[in-house]
Amino acid sequence: MKKQDVFQIYQDCILNTYTRQPRIFVKGKGMTLVDIDGKKYLDFFPGWGVSNVGHCHPRVMSAIRDQVSKLIHIPNNFYHTQQAKLARELIYQAFPGKVFFCNSGTEANEAAIKFARAYGKGERFEIITFENSFHGRTLGSLAATGQKKYQEGFAPLPEGFKVIKFNSWPALEKTISDKTIAIMLELVQGEGGINVADRAYVYKIREICDKKNILMIIDEVQTGIGRTGKMFAFQHYGIEPDIITLAKALGGGLPIGAMIVKKKIADTFKPGMHASTFGGGLVICKAALGVLRAIQKEHMLKNAQKMSAYIFERLDALKARCKIIKTVRGIGLMIGIELNIEGKAITEECLNRGLVINCTHNTVLRLMPALNVTRKQADKALHILEKVLLKFS
Ligand SMILES: *Cc1c(COP(=O)(O)O)cnc(C)c1O
């Protein structure tokens, strides 16, 4: 198929819900992508935070190959070993709890919302969420999302969500009521512009949740699976949430979502209260085990921490020389560069020069390289980024 034919078919046959860059990728390995013309790119935003272990990691590929040759789907009214192994591994990494498997981030959050409602027994049902949060596109997760631009035109949304200012204690104190059943947050707001939750604030949320028997739900869809240099972002904060939701990087590129709830509340869900036809399928669970093993065996968390320090140091130095950079922030390899101009032209120019990055919230460039990024790859990316940023300064 020719390039122009592909673009034309997309225009004719695919609903126009995405702003797309005119690139057709055909191959990927680690941090490298190859397009249909044979041009190579360094991918510093792999799959919106999906490919944390790089594209086509050998452990993920062999897990998928091995499983598809044996059995692909078994419904959830039977058992299989891959789901058992993955659940055990996730709980071991997170906290003593139980897992519900689904297929995406928004579904994981829907599960958490339903779980909270069930926990509230109809007496308490309000969920507090935050400005500039992002929890997904289905109606429940959309109602939880604290950004009007995603909600416009889809009213009425499910009720019971209170959106308040992020990192503000007075706002939280004022909003908690005897109807509150959960507080749901990202510890680093991804789509909202890489906004990091204050440590003391998170600690106080944990305290008030304990005091009032409110569920603390942490959306780790983007921050999870090593993105911040620890397996989960909550592990930076010295607290344990009641529920975490996962998706993006967990499947190594295949779709999966998961909700993990603390053991002592796990019996809130009883048979029939929630379900997913594909959730926790054999192939995806085996792929996810490959991802977790790759992170562990190849010491990727350590590498992510080391490379994070290096990249932040380089970006801070660049900031001093580049007047369009306002701030540099983030944790681990979840890195935001806030500009005082719009970032779209910069991401496009980087793409032309063979570097894939992202811009969120109009002015925040987002870098999320794979956890096994090397110093050489970082240098190359930073070199391109620096040239482009200085050109626009
Ligand atoms: C991407 C994302 C979601 C939604 O995930 P999907 O798999 O696209 O439904 C939810 N929460 C956060 C924090 C995300 O980054």
Short mmCIF file of C-alpha atoms and ligand atoms in Angstrom, two decimals:
data_model
loop_
_atom_site.label_atom_id
_atom_site.label_comp_id
_atom_site.label_asym_id
_atom_site.label_seq_id
_atom_site.Cartn_x
_atom_site.Cartn_y
_atom_site.Cartn_z
CA MET A 1 0.00 0.00 0.00
CA LYS A 2 1.31 3.46 -0.90
CA LYS A 3 1.59 6.22 1.68
CA GLN A 4 -1.00 8.47 0.05
CA ASP A 5 -3.46 5.53 -0.16
CA VAL A 6 -3.15 4.91 3.57
CA PHE A 7 -3.78 8.59 4.39
CA GLN A 8 -6.76 8.59 2.00
CA ILE A 9 -8.32 5.46 3.53
CA TYR A 10 -7.95 6.90 7.03
CA GLN A 11 -9.74 10.01 5.81
CA ASP A 12 -12.51 8.04 4.10
CA CYS A 13 -13.01 5.13 6.48
CA ILE A 14 -11.82 5.99 9.98
CA LEU A 15 -13.65 8.30 12.35
CA ASN A 16 -11.79 11.53 12.78
CA THR A 17 -11.11 11.40 16.53
CA TYR A 18 -7.33 11.91 16.54
CA THR A 19 -4.93 14.59 15.40
CA ARG A 20 -2.38 12.49 13.56
CA GLN A 21 1.14 13.19 12.37
CA PRO A 22 1.70 12.07 8.75
CA ARG A 23 3.98 9.15 9.56
CA ILE A 24 3.43 5.45 8.94
CA PHE A 25 5.51 3.25 11.19
CA VAL A 26 6.33 -0.29 10.14
CA LYS A 27 8.94 -1.54 12.60
CA GLY A 28 10.21 -0.92 16.10
CA LYS A 29 13.00 -2.25 18.29
CA GLY A 30 13.85 -0.84 21.70
CA MET A 31 13.90 2.95 21.42
CA THR A 32 13.96 2.97 17.61
CA LEU A 33 11.05 3.25 15.20
CA VAL A 34 11.26 2.87 11.42
CA ASP A 35 8.74 4.44 9.06
CA ILE A 36 7.51 3.26 5.67
CA ASP A 37 10.23 5.28 3.91
CA GLY A 38 12.93 3.57 5.95
CA LYS A 39 13.60 6.67 8.04
CA LYS A 40 14.61 5.95 11.65
CA TYR A 41 13.31 7.77 14.72
CA LEU A 42 14.38 7.81 18.33
CA ASP A 43 11.18 7.26 20.31
CA PHE A 44 11.10 9.41 23.44
CA PHE A 45 7.35 9.01 23.84
CA PRO A 46 6.78 5.32 23.18
CA GLY A 47 3.09 4.70 22.77
CA TRP A 48 1.90 7.40 25.17
CA GLY A 49 3.67 5.58 27.98
CA VAL A 50 2.88 2.05 26.79
CA SER A 51 6.26 0.71 25.73
CA ASN A 52 8.19 1.19 29.00
CA VAL A 53 10.48 -1.73 28.14
CA GLY A 54 10.95 -0.49 24.57
CA HIS A 55 9.33 -1.68 21.36
CA CYS A 56 9.20 -5.42 20.75
CA HIS A 57 11.13 -6.46 23.82
CA PRO A 58 12.40 -10.05 23.30
CA ARG A 59 10.83 -11.29 26.56
CA VAL A 60 7.46 -9.86 25.56
CA MET A 61 7.66 -11.22 22.02
CA SER A 62 8.58 -14.71 23.11
CA ALA A 63 5.83 -14.71 25.77
CA ILE A 64 3.26 -13.79 23.12
CA ARG A 65 4.58 -16.29 20.57
CA ASP A 66 4.64 -19.08 23.10
CA GLN A 67 1.10 -18.45 24.35
CA VAL A 68 -0.64 -17.95 20.97
CA SER A 69 0.60 -21.35 19.90
CA LYS A 70 -1.13 -22.97 22.89
CA LEU A 71 -4.37 -21.17 23.73
CA ILE A 72 -5.59 -17.62 23.12
CA HIS A 73 -8.87 -17.11 24.98
CA ILE A 74 -10.67 -18.72 27.86
CA PRO A 75 -13.63 -16.95 29.46
CA ASN A 76 -13.51 -15.84 33.06
CA ASN A 77 -15.85 -18.54 34.29
CA PHE A 78 -12.85 -20.86 34.03
CA TYR A 79 -9.33 -20.73 35.42
CA HIS A 80 -5.98 -20.37 33.74
CA THR A 81 -2.43 -20.22 35.00
CA GLN A 82 -1.30 -16.95 33.37
CA GLN A 83 -3.87 -14.82 35.21
CA ALA A 84 -2.94 -16.49 38.48
CA LYS A 85 0.75 -15.82 37.95
CA LEU A 86 0.25 -12.19 36.95
CA ALA A 87 -2.11 -11.42 39.84
CA ARG A 88 0.33 -12.93 42.33
CA GLU A 89 3.21 -10.94 40.85
CA LEU A 90 1.31 -7.62 40.84
CA ILE A 91 0.23 -8.03 44.45
CA TYR A 92 3.78 -8.91 45.42
CA GLN A 93 4.98 -5.67 43.77
CA ALA A 94 2.15 -3.45 45.07
CA PHE A 95 0.56 -4.47 48.40
CA PRO A 96 -1.43 -7.37 49.84
CA GLY A 97 -4.62 -7.21 47.83
CA LYS A 98 -6.71 -8.66 45.03
CA VAL A 99 -6.80 -7.85 41.33
CA PHE A 100 -9.56 -7.29 38.79
CA PHE A 101 -8.41 -7.50 35.16
CA CYS A 102 -9.86 -5.51 32.27
CA ASN A 103 -8.57 -4.09 29.00
CA SER A 104 -7.69 -0.42 29.35
CA GLY A 105 -7.06 2.46 31.72
CA THR A 106 -10.53 3.86 31.51
CA GLU A 107 -11.99 0.45 32.33
CA ALA A 108 -9.69 0.07 35.31
CA ASN A 109 -10.97 3.42 36.60
CA GLU A 110 -14.60 2.46 35.91
CA ALA A 111 -13.96 -0.63 38.01
CA ALA A 112 -12.57 1.55 40.80
CA ILE A 113 -15.56 3.90 40.62
CA LYS A 114 -18.00 1.00 40.79
CA PHE A 115 -16.00 -0.55 43.61
CA ALA A 116 -16.18 2.70 45.59
CA ARG A 117 -19.92 2.96 44.99
CA ALA A 118 -20.36 -0.62 46.19
CA TYR A 119 -18.22 0.11 49.24
CA GLY A 120 -20.43 3.10 50.02
CA LYS A 121 -23.54 0.89 50.03
CA GLY A 122 -25.65 3.69 48.53
CA GLU A 123 -25.17 5.83 51.61
CA ARG A 124 -21.89 7.41 50.55
CA PHE A 125 -21.20 7.84 46.85
CA GLU A 126 -19.27 11.05 46.22
CA ILE A 127 -15.80 10.81 44.71
CA ILE A 128 -13.42 13.75 44.94
CA THR A 129 -11.10 14.24 41.95
CA PHE A 130 -8.77 17.03 40.84
CA GLU A 131 -8.44 19.82 38.32
CA ASN A 132 -6.27 18.85 35.34
CA SER A 133 -6.61 15.15 36.11
CA PHE A 134 -7.22 12.60 33.39
CA HIS A 135 -8.94 9.29 34.05
CA GLY A 136 -10.24 8.18 30.65
CA ARG A 137 -12.95 8.66 28.05
CA THR A 138 -15.84 6.42 29.05
CA LEU A 139 -18.58 8.30 30.87
CA GLY A 140 -17.66 7.43 34.46
CA SER A 141 -13.96 8.08 34.04
CA LEU A 142 -14.81 11.16 32.00
CA ALA A 143 -16.94 12.50 34.84
CA ALA A 144 -13.96 11.93 37.14
CA THR A 145 -11.64 13.79 34.78
CA GLY A 146 -11.08 17.37 35.91
CA GLN A 147 -10.76 18.95 32.47
CA LYS A 148 -13.79 20.58 30.89
CA LYS A 149 -12.41 20.29 27.35
CA TYR A 150 -12.84 16.50 27.39
CA GLN A 151 -16.36 16.66 28.84
CA GLU A 152 -17.90 19.34 26.65
CA GLY A 153 -20.82 18.10 24.56
CA PHE A 154 -21.35 14.85 26.45
CA ALA A 155 -23.72 15.90 29.21
CA PRO A 156 -25.31 14.51 31.24
CA LEU A 157 -22.37 12.73 32.84
CA PRO A 158 -22.78 10.39 35.82
CA GLU A 159 -23.26 12.34 39.03
CA GLY A 160 -21.36 12.24 42.28
CA PHE A 161 -17.98 13.68 41.30
CA LYS A 162 -16.49 16.76 42.98
CA VAL A 163 -13.53 18.27 41.17
CA ILE A 164 -11.22 20.40 43.32
CA LYS A 165 -7.91 22.22 43.03
CA PHE A 166 -4.86 19.92 43.01
CA ASN A 167 -2.47 20.13 45.97
CA SER A 168 -4.87 22.39 47.90
CA TRP A 169 -5.68 21.28 51.42
CA PRO A 170 -8.36 23.94 52.12
CA ALA A 171 -10.22 22.86 48.96
CA LEU A 172 -10.16 19.24 50.09
CA GLU A 173 -11.20 19.95 53.66
CA LYS A 174 -14.10 22.05 52.43
CA THR A 175 -15.30 19.41 49.96
CA ILE A 176 -15.14 16.25 52.08
CA SER A 177 -18.60 15.48 53.40
CA ASP A 178 -20.47 12.58 54.97
CA LYS A 179 -21.26 11.53 51.39
CA THR A 180 -17.60 11.16 50.38
CA ILE A 181 -16.60 7.59 49.60
CA ALA A 182 -13.32 8.08 47.71
CA ILE A 183 -10.57 10.47 46.72
CA MET A 184 -9.07 9.66 43.34
CA LEU A 185 -5.85 11.14 42.05
CA GLU A 186 -2.79 10.78 39.88
CA LEU A 187 0.47 11.38 41.75
CA VAL A 188 1.91 12.90 38.61
CA GLN A 189 -0.81 14.30 36.38
CA GLY A 190 0.21 13.11 32.93
CA GLU A 191 -2.23 14.61 30.43
CA GLY A 192 -2.69 17.59 32.76
CA GLY A 193 0.89 18.79 32.24
CA ILE A 194 3.21 16.67 34.46
CA ASN A 195 2.01 18.17 37.74
CA VAL A 196 3.54 16.40 40.73
CA ALA A 197 1.51 15.87 43.90
CA ASP A 198 3.10 17.36 47.03
CA ARG A 199 4.40 14.78 49.46
CA ALA A 200 2.81 16.36 52.51
CA TYR A 201 -0.51 16.68 50.68
CA VAL A 202 -0.59 13.01 49.75
CA TYR A 203 0.27 12.10 53.32
CA LYS A 204 -2.60 14.22 54.62
CA ILE A 205 -5.01 12.63 52.14
CA ARG A 206 -3.99 9.22 53.49
CA GLU A 207 -4.60 10.41 57.04
CA ILE A 208 -8.04 11.81 56.38
CA CYS A 209 -9.02 8.73 54.37
CA ASP A 210 -8.05 6.54 57.33
CA LYS A 211 -9.91 8.75 59.76
CA LYS A 212 -13.14 8.88 57.78
CA ASN A 213 -13.06 5.44 56.14
CA ILE A 214 -12.70 6.98 52.68
CA LEU A 215 -10.99 5.04 49.87
CA MET A 216 -7.77 6.48 48.49
CA ILE A 217 -7.68 5.59 44.80
CA ILE A 218 -4.48 6.25 42.90
CA ASP A 219 -4.64 6.21 39.13
CA GLU A 220 -1.28 4.70 38.18
CA VAL A 221 -2.27 4.10 34.56
CA GLN A 222 0.50 6.39 33.33
CA THR A 223 2.80 6.52 36.37
CA GLY A 224 2.85 2.77 37.02
CA ILE A 225 5.15 -0.05 35.82
CA GLY A 226 8.39 1.77 36.50
CA ARG A 227 7.68 5.05 34.79
CA THR A 228 8.74 7.13 37.79
CA GLY A 229 11.76 4.99 38.67
CA LYS A 230 9.83 2.84 41.14
CA MET A 231 7.37 0.15 40.13
CA PHE A 232 4.48 2.40 41.27
CA ALA A 233 4.52 6.14 41.93
CA PHE A 234 2.89 5.73 45.37
CA GLN A 235 6.11 4.03 46.50
CA HIS A 236 7.81 7.45 46.41
CA TYR A 237 5.35 8.84 48.93
CA GLY A 238 5.61 6.55 51.92
CA ILE A 239 1.90 5.71 51.85
CA GLU A 240 -0.22 2.81 50.64
CA PRO A 241 -3.41 3.56 48.73
CA ASP A 242 -6.55 1.42 49.05
CA ILE A 243 -6.88 0.99 45.30
CA ILE A 244 -4.57 1.46 42.34
CA THR A 245 -5.48 1.30 38.69
CA LEU A 246 -3.06 0.19 35.99
CA ALA A 247 -2.98 -0.14 32.22
CA LYS A 248 -0.69 1.43 29.59
CA ALA A 249 2.75 -0.16 30.10
CA LEU A 250 1.54 -3.31 31.84
CA GLY A 251 0.93 -5.31 28.65
CA GLY A 252 4.09 -4.33 26.76
CA GLY A 253 1.92 -3.04 23.91
CA LEU A 254 -1.09 -5.34 24.17
CA PRO A 255 -4.24 -3.94 25.81
CA ILE A 256 -4.70 -4.65 29.49
CA GLY A 257 -6.07 -2.85 32.52
CA ALA A 258 -6.03 -3.84 36.16
CA MET A 259 -7.43 -2.63 39.45
CA ILE A 260 -5.76 -3.75 42.65
CA VAL A 261 -7.68 -3.33 45.92
CA LYS A 262 -6.43 -3.88 49.45
CA LYS A 263 -7.17 -7.28 50.85
CA LYS A 264 -9.29 -6.09 53.77
CA ILE A 265 -11.87 -4.43 51.46
CA ALA A 266 -11.67 -6.94 48.60
CA ASP A 267 -14.89 -8.74 49.52
CA THR A 268 -16.90 -5.64 48.56
CA PHE A 269 -17.16 -7.12 45.05
CA LYS A 270 -19.13 -10.36 44.90
CA PRO A 271 -19.71 -12.68 41.92
CA GLY A 272 -21.74 -10.94 39.23
CA MET A 273 -21.04 -7.38 40.35
CA HIS A 274 -18.42 -6.68 37.69
CA ALA A 275 -16.98 -8.52 34.70
CA SER A 276 -14.99 -8.36 31.48
CA THR A 277 -15.07 -10.83 28.58
CA PHE A 278 -11.44 -10.33 27.58
CA GLY A 279 -10.05 -9.15 30.91
CA GLY A 280 -6.95 -11.04 32.02
CA GLY A 281 -6.65 -13.17 28.89
CA LEU A 282 -3.87 -15.70 28.51
CA VAL A 283 -1.75 -13.94 25.91
CA ILE A 284 -1.89 -10.56 27.56
CA CYS A 285 -1.14 -11.89 31.04
CA LYS A 286 1.85 -13.80 29.76
CA ALA A 287 3.05 -10.67 27.91
CA ALA A 288 2.63 -8.63 31.12
CA LEU A 289 4.69 -11.18 33.04
CA GLY A 290 7.35 -10.71 30.36
CA VAL A 291 7.27 -6.95 30.97
CA LEU A 292 7.62 -7.33 34.73
CA ARG A 293 10.42 -9.84 34.33
CA ALA A 294 12.26 -7.63 31.86
CA ILE A 295 12.11 -4.69 34.29
CA GLN A 296 13.44 -6.85 37.11
CA LYS A 297 16.09 -8.92 35.30
CA GLU A 298 17.49 -5.97 33.37
CA HIS A 299 17.53 -3.65 36.40
CA MET A 300 15.43 -1.10 34.59
CA LEU A 301 14.22 0.76 37.69
CA LYS A 302 17.79 1.51 38.64
CA ASN A 303 18.57 2.60 35.11
CA ALA A 304 15.47 4.81 35.03
CA GLN A 305 16.57 6.54 38.25
CA LYS A 306 20.09 7.06 36.98
CA MET A 307 19.00 8.33 33.57
CA SER A 308 16.37 10.53 35.17
CA ALA A 309 19.03 12.34 37.21
CA TYR A 310 21.14 12.76 34.08
CA ILE A 311 18.32 14.06 31.87
CA PHE A 312 17.04 16.48 34.54
CA GLU A 313 20.56 17.81 35.03
CA ARG A 314 20.95 18.39 31.29
CA LEU A 315 17.52 20.01 31.01
CA ASP A 316 18.16 22.31 33.96
CA ALA A 317 21.36 23.43 32.27
CA LEU A 318 19.48 23.96 29.01
CA LYS A 319 16.84 26.00 30.82
CA ALA A 320 19.49 28.51 31.84
CA ARG A 321 20.35 29.08 28.17
CA CYS A 322 16.93 28.84 26.58
CA LYS A 323 14.43 31.56 27.34
CA ILE A 324 11.33 29.70 26.13
CA ILE A 325 11.70 27.10 28.90
CA LYS A 326 9.68 28.10 31.94
CA THR A 327 10.10 25.05 34.19
CA VAL A 328 11.34 21.48 34.05
CA ARG A 329 9.52 19.01 36.30
CA GLY A 330 8.52 15.40 36.86
CA ILE A 331 9.66 12.22 38.58
CA GLY A 332 11.80 9.46 37.13
CA LEU A 333 11.35 9.23 33.38
CA MET A 334 8.08 11.13 33.38
CA ILE A 335 9.48 14.48 32.38
CA GLY A 336 7.70 17.74 31.53
CA ILE A 337 9.24 20.88 30.06
CA GLU A 338 6.86 23.80 30.37
CA LEU A 339 7.40 26.43 27.70
CA ASN A 340 6.14 29.97 27.49
CA ILE A 341 5.10 29.31 23.88
CA GLU A 342 2.89 26.59 22.34
CA GLY A 343 4.73 23.31 21.90
CA LYS A 344 3.09 21.90 18.76
CA ALA A 345 5.60 23.32 16.26
CA ILE A 346 8.44 22.05 18.42
CA THR A 347 7.19 18.46 18.50
CA GLU A 348 6.73 18.61 14.72
CA GLU A 349 10.22 19.92 14.14
CA CYS A 350 11.65 17.23 16.44
CA LEU A 351 9.75 14.61 14.44
CA ASN A 352 11.25 15.95 11.19
CA ARG A 353 14.66 15.54 12.78
CA GLY A 354 13.93 11.98 13.86
CA LEU A 355 12.85 12.43 17.48
CA VAL A 356 9.40 11.48 18.77
CA ILE A 357 8.22 13.54 21.77
CA ASN A 358 4.83 14.83 22.87
CA CYS A 359 3.23 18.05 23.91
CA THR A 360 0.38 18.09 26.43
CA HIS A 361 -1.74 20.89 27.82
CA ASN A 362 -0.57 23.06 24.85
CA THR A 363 2.67 24.21 26.39
CA VAL A 364 4.22 21.23 28.19
CA LEU A 365 6.64 19.04 26.25
CA ARG A 366 6.57 15.51 27.57
CA LEU A 367 9.47 13.06 27.47
CA MET A 368 8.85 9.48 28.58
CA PRO A 369 11.67 7.32 27.18
CA ALA A 370 11.76 3.59 27.78
CA LEU A 371 13.14 2.60 31.19
CA ASN A 372 16.18 1.02 29.57
CA VAL A 373 17.17 4.20 27.69
CA THR A 374 20.95 4.49 27.37
CA ARG A 375 23.14 7.51 27.93
CA LYS A 376 23.94 7.59 24.23
CA GLN A 377 20.25 7.64 23.28
CA ALA A 378 19.55 10.36 25.83
CA ASP A 379 22.43 12.44 24.48
CA LYS A 380 21.15 12.09 20.95
CA ALA A 381 17.60 13.06 21.91
CA LEU A 382 18.75 15.99 24.02
CA HIS A 383 20.98 17.20 21.20
CA ILE A 384 18.03 17.31 18.78
CA LEU A 385 15.70 18.83 21.37
CA GLU A 386 18.23 21.49 22.29
CA LYS A 387 18.75 22.54 18.67
CA VAL A 388 15.01 22.78 18.08
CA LEU A 389 14.31 24.68 21.33
CA LEU A 390 17.09 27.18 20.65
CA LYS A 391 15.79 27.64 17.10
CA PHE A 392 12.39 28.64 18.51
CA SER A 393 13.84 30.85 21.25
C1 LIG B 1 -4.13 7.09 29.53
C2 LIG B 1 -4.73 7.27 30.85
C3 LIG B 1 -6.00 6.76 31.15
C4 LIG B 1 -6.87 6.10 30.13
O1 LIG B 1 -6.33 4.92 29.64
P1 LIG B 1 -6.96 4.21 28.35
O2 LIG B 1 -6.26 2.91 28.27
O3 LIG B 1 -6.68 5.11 27.18
O4 LIG B 1 -8.42 4.07 28.60
C5 LIG B 1 -6.45 6.89 32.46
N1 LIG B 1 -5.72 7.50 33.40
C6 LIG B 1 -4.50 8.02 33.14
C7 LIG B 1 -3.73 8.66 34.23
C8 LIG B 1 -3.97 7.94 31.85
O5 LIG B 1 -2.78 8.46 31.58
#
